[in-house]
Tab-separated table of C-alpha atoms in Angstrom:
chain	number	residue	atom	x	y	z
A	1	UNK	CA	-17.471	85.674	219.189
A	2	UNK	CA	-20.183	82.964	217.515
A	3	UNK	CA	-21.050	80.450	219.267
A	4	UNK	CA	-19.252	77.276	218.485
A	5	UNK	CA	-19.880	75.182	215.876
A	6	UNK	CA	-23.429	72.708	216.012
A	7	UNK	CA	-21.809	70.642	213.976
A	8	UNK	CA	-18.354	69.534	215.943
A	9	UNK	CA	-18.051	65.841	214.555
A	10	UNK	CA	-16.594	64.827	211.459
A	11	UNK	CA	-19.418	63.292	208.547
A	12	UNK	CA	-17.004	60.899	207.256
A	13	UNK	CA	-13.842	60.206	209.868
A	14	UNK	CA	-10.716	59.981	208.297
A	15	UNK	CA	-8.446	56.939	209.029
A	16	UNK	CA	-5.190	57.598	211.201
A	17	UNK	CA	-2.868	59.972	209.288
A	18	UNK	CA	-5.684	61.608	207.228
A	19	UNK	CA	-8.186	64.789	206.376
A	20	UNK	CA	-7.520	68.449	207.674
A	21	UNK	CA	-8.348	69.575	210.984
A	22	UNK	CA	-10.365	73.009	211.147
A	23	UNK	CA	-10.520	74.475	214.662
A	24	UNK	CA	-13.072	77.191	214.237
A	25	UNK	CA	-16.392	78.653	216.469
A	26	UNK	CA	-17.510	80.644	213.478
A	27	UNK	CA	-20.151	78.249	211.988
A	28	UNK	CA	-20.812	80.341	208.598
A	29	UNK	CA	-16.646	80.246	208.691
A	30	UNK	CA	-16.423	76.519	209.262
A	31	UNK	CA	-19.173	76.126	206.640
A	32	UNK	CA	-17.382	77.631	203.985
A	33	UNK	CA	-14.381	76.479	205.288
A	34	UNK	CA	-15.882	72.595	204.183
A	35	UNK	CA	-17.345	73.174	201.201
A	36	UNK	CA	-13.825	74.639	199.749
A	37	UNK	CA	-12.038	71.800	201.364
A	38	UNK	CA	-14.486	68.894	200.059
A	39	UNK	CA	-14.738	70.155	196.243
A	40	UNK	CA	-11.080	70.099	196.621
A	41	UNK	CA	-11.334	66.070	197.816
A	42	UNK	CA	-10.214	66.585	200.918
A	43	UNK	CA	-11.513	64.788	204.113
A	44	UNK	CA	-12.612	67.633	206.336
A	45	UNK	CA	-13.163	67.103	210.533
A	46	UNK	CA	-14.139	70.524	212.670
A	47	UNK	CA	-14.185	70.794	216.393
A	48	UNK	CA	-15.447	74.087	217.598
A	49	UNK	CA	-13.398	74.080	221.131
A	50	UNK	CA	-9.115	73.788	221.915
A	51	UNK	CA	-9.569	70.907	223.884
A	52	UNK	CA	-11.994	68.720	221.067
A	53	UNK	CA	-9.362	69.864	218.606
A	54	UNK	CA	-6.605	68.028	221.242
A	55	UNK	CA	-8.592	64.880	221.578
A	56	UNK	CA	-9.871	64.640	218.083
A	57	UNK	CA	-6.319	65.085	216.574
A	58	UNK	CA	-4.939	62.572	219.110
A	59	UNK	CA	-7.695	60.163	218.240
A	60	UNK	CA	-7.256	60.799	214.491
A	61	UNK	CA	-3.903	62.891	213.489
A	62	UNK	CA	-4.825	65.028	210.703
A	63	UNK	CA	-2.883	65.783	207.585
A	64	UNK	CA	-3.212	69.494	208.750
A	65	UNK	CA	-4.760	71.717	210.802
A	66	UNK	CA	-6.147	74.954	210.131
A	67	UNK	CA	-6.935	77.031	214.146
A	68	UNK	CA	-8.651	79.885	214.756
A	69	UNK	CA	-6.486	81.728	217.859
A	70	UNK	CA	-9.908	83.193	219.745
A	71	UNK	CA	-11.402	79.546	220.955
A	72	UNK	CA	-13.992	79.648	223.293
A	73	UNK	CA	-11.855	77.827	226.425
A	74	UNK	CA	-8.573	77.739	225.627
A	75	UNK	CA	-6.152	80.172	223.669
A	76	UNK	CA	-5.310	78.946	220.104
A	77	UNK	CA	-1.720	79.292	221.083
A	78	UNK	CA	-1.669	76.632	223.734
A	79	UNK	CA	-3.265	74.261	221.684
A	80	UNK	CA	-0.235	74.473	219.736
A	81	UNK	CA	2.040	74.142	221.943
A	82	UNK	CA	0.234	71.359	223.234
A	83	UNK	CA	0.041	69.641	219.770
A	84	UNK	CA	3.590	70.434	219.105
A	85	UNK	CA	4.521	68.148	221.968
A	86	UNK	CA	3.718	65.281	219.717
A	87	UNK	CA	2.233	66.331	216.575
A	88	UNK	CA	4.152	67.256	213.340
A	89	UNK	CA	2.183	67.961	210.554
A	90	UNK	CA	1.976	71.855	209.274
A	91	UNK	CA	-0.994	74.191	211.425
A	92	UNK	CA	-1.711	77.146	210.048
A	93	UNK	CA	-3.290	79.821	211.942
A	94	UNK	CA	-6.781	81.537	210.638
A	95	UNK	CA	-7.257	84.493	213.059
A	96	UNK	CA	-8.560	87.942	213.159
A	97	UNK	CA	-5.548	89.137	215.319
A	98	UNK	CA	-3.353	91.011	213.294
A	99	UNK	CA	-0.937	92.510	215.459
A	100	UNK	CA	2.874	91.235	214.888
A	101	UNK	CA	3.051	90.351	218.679
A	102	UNK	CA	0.321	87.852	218.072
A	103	UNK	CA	1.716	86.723	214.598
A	104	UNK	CA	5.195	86.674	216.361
A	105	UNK	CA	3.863	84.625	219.349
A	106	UNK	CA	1.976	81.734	217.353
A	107	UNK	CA	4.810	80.950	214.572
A	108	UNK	CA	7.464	80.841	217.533
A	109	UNK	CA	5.431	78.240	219.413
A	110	UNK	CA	5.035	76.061	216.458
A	111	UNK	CA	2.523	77.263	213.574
A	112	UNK	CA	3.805	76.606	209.995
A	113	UNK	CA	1.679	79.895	208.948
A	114	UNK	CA	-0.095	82.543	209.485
A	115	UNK	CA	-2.922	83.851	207.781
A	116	UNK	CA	-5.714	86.643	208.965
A	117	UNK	CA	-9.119	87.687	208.630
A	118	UNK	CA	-10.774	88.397	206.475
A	119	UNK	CA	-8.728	86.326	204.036
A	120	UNK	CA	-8.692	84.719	200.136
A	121	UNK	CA	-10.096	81.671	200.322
A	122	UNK	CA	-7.783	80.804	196.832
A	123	UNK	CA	-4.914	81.995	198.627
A	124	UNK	CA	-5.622	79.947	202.402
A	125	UNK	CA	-5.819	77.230	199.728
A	126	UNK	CA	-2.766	77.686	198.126
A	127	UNK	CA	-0.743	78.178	201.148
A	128	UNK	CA	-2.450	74.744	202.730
A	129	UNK	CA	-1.547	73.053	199.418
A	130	UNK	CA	2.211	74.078	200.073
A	131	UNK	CA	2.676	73.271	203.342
A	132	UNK	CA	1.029	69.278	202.565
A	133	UNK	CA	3.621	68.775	199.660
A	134	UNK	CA	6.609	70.122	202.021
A	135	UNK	CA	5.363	68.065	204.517
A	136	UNK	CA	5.286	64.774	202.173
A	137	UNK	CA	8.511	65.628	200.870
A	138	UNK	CA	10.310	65.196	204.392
A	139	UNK	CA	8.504	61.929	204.970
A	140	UNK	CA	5.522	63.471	206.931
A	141	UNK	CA	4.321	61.681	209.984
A	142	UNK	CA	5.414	58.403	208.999
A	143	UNK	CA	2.990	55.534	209.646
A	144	UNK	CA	4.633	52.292	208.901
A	145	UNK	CA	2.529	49.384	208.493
A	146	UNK	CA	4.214	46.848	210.242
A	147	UNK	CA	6.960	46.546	213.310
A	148	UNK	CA	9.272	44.055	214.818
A	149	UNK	CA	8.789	43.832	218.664
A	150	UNK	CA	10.832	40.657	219.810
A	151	UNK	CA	9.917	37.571	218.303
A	152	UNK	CA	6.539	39.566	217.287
A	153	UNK	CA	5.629	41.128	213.849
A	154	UNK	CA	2.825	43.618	214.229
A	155	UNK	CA	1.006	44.064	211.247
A	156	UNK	CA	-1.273	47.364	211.609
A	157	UNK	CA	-3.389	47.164	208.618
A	158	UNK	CA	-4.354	43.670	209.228
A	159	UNK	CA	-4.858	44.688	212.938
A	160	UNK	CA	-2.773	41.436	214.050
A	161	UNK	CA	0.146	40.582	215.617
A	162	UNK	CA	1.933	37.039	214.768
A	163	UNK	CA	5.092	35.374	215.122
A	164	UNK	CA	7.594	36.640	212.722
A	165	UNK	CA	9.820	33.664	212.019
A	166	UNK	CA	6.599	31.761	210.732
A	167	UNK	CA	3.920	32.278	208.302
A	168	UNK	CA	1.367	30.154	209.786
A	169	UNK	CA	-1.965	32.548	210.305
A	170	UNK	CA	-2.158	30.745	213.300
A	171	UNK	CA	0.408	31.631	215.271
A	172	UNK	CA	-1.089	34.680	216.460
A	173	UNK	CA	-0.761	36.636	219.958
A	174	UNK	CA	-4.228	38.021	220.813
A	175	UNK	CA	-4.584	41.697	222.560
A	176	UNK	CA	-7.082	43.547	223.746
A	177	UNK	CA	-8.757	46.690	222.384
A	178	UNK	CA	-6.827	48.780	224.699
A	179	UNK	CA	-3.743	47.260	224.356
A	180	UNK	CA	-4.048	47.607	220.641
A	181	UNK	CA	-5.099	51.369	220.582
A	182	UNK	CA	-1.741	51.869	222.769
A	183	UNK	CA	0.538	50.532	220.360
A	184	UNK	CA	-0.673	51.772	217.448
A	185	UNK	CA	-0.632	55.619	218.799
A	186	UNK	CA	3.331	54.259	219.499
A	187	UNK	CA	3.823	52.283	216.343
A	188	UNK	CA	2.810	54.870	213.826
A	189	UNK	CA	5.425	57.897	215.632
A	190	UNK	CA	8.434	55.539	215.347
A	191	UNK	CA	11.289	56.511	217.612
A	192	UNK	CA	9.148	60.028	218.695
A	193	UNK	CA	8.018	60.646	222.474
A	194	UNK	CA	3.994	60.387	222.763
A	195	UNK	CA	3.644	62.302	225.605
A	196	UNK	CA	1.367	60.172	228.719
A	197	UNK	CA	-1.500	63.298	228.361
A	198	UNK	CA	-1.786	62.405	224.614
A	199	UNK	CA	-1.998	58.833	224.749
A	200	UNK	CA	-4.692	58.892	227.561
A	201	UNK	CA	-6.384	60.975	225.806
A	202	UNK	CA	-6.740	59.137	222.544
A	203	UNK	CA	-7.628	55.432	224.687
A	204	UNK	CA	-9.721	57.036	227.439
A	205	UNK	CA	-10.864	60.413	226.473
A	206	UNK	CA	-10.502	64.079	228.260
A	207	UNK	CA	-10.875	63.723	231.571
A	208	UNK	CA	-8.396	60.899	232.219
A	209	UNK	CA	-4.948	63.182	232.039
A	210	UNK	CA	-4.331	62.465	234.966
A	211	UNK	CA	-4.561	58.549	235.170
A	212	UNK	CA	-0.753	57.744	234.285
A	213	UNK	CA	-1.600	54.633	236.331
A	214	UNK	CA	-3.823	52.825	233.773
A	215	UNK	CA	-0.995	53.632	230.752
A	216	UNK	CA	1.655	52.207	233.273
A	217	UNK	CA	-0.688	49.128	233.946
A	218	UNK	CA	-0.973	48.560	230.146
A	219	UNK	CA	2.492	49.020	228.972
A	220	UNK	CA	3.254	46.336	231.466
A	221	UNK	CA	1.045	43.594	230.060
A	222	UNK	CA	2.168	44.998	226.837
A	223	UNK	CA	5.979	44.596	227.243
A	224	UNK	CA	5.088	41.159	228.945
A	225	UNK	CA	3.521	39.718	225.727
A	226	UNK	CA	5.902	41.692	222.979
A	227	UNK	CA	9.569	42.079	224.604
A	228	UNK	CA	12.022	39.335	224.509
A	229	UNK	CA	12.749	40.657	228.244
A	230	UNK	CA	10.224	42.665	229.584
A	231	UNK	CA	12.216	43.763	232.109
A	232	UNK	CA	14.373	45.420	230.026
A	233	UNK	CA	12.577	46.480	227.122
A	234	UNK	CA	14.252	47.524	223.633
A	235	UNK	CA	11.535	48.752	221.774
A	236	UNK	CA	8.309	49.902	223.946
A	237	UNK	CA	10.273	52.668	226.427
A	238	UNK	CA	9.328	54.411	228.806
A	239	UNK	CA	10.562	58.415	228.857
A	240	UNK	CA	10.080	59.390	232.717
A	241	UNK	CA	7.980	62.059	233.482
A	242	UNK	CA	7.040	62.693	229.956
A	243	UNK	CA	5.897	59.408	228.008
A	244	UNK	CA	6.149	57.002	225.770
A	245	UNK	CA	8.668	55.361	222.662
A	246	UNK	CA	8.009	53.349	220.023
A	247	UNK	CA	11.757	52.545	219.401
A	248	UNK	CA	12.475	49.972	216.213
C-alpha cells in the first residue's frame, strides 16, 4: 500500500453541494485521478484517509465520491456506510479487490458502482458522468436557498436571517458562527435526519463525536430565536438517539 497522499487538501474548495470527492492513498493514482477530473472542469478535493474523507464530505458534500476500499485506517466499506447515514449523492468504488464477495459487500452497503484496478480512465469517466446526470435528474441533494422557520426567513446565500412579513434590511436576527454552520448542515437536507456524529463533525471537527452536549446546547438557543414555540418546535426536530431535522 503507498503511503497516503502529501497532498490531502483541496487547491480550490468547492462551495457546499460541489466538486468530486476522491478517497485514494495512491499519490501517482490521485494525481492522475486530478488531472482527468480538472481538464474535464470539475472541482476536484482528495483526502488520503476514511476518516478525512468523513469530515471533509461533511464539511463540504461533494457532487460524488470516488473511494478506494484499502484505506490506511478504516475499511472503504464503513466509510460508506457511514456516509450513507446522511449522504446521497452516487460513490463509486475504485479498488483493486476483485472478488464478487467484495463487489457484493460494497454495492449492498450503499455504493452506486463498482469499478476495479487497473481500470479505463475513459470508461471511470463515463460511468461518473452517468451517475451525476441520474443523480440531477431525481433532484440530487437538494440545497434550497432560503427557509421559513416561524416568523423567520433564512436566506442562505445572503448568509442572513430576517423577518419574513417585512422587507426592511433591518429587521434582522443576528447568530453566531456556530449557530449558523448548524442550520445550514440542516437547511440544505430538508426533511432528512443529519445524524449528531455528522453534524459535530462538520462544526467542531473529528474528535468531538462524542460531545452531543454542545449540539443539544445549540439547538436550544437556536429553537429559542427561530420557533414560534420553542418548546414545541415544528421545524428544527430533534430525532432521539440519532439526530437532527430540518423539517419545512
Amino acid at each position: 500500500m503507498a503511503s497516503p497522499t502529501a497532498e490531502p487538501r483541496p487547491e480550490s474548495r468547492p462551495g457546499p453541494g460541489g466538486g468530486i470527492l476522491i478517497v485514494e492513498d495512491e499519490a501517482e493514482l490521485v494525481r492522475a485521478l486530478r488531472i482527468n477530473l480538472r481538464a474535464r472542469q470539475y472541482e476536484v478535493v482528495t483526502a488520503g484517509t476514511g476518516r478525512e474523507a468523513l469530515a471533509m464530505a461533511a464539511n463540504h458534500p461533494p457532487d460524488a465520491i470516488i473511494l478506494d476500499l484499502g484505506l490506511p485506517d478504516i475499511d472503504g466499506t464503513e466509510v460508506i456506510v457511514e456516509l450513507r447515514r446522511w449522504y446521497h449523492a452516487p460513490i463509486i468504488v475504485l479498488s483493486g479487490r476483485t472478488s464478487p464477495g467484495d463487489k457484493i459487500g460494497a454495492l449492498d452497503v450503499g455504493a452506486d458502482d463498482y469499478v476495479t484496478k487497473p481500470f479505463a480512465m475513459a470508461e471511470l469517466l463515463a460511468r461518473l458522468r452517468a451517475l451525476l446526470r441520474r443523480d440531477e435528474s431525481e433532484g440530487g441533494q437538494g440545497a434550497p436557498r432560503q427557509a421559513v422557520i416561524g416568523q423567520w426567513l433564512v436566506d442562505l446565500a445572503a448568509h442572513q436571517v430576517r423577518r419574513a412579513a417585512t422587507d426592511d434590511a433591518r429587521d434582522t436576527l443576528r447568530l453566531t458562527p456556530t449557530e449558523w454552520r448548524i442550520l445550514e448542515l440542516l437547511l440544505r437536507r430538508p426533511g432528512q435526519l443529519v445524524g449528531s456524529a455528522q453534524l459535530l463533525t462538520a462544526v467542531w471537527g473529528p474528535g468531538y463525536q462524542q460531545r452531543t452536549n454542545y449540539l443539544r446546547f445549540h439547538m436550544a438557543r437556536l429553537r429559542r430565536k427561530l420557533e414560534d414555540n420553542p418548546a414545541r418546535p415544528r421545524h428544527l426536530l430533534t430525532e432521539p438517539g440519532m439526530g437532527y431535522r430540518f423539517q419545512p
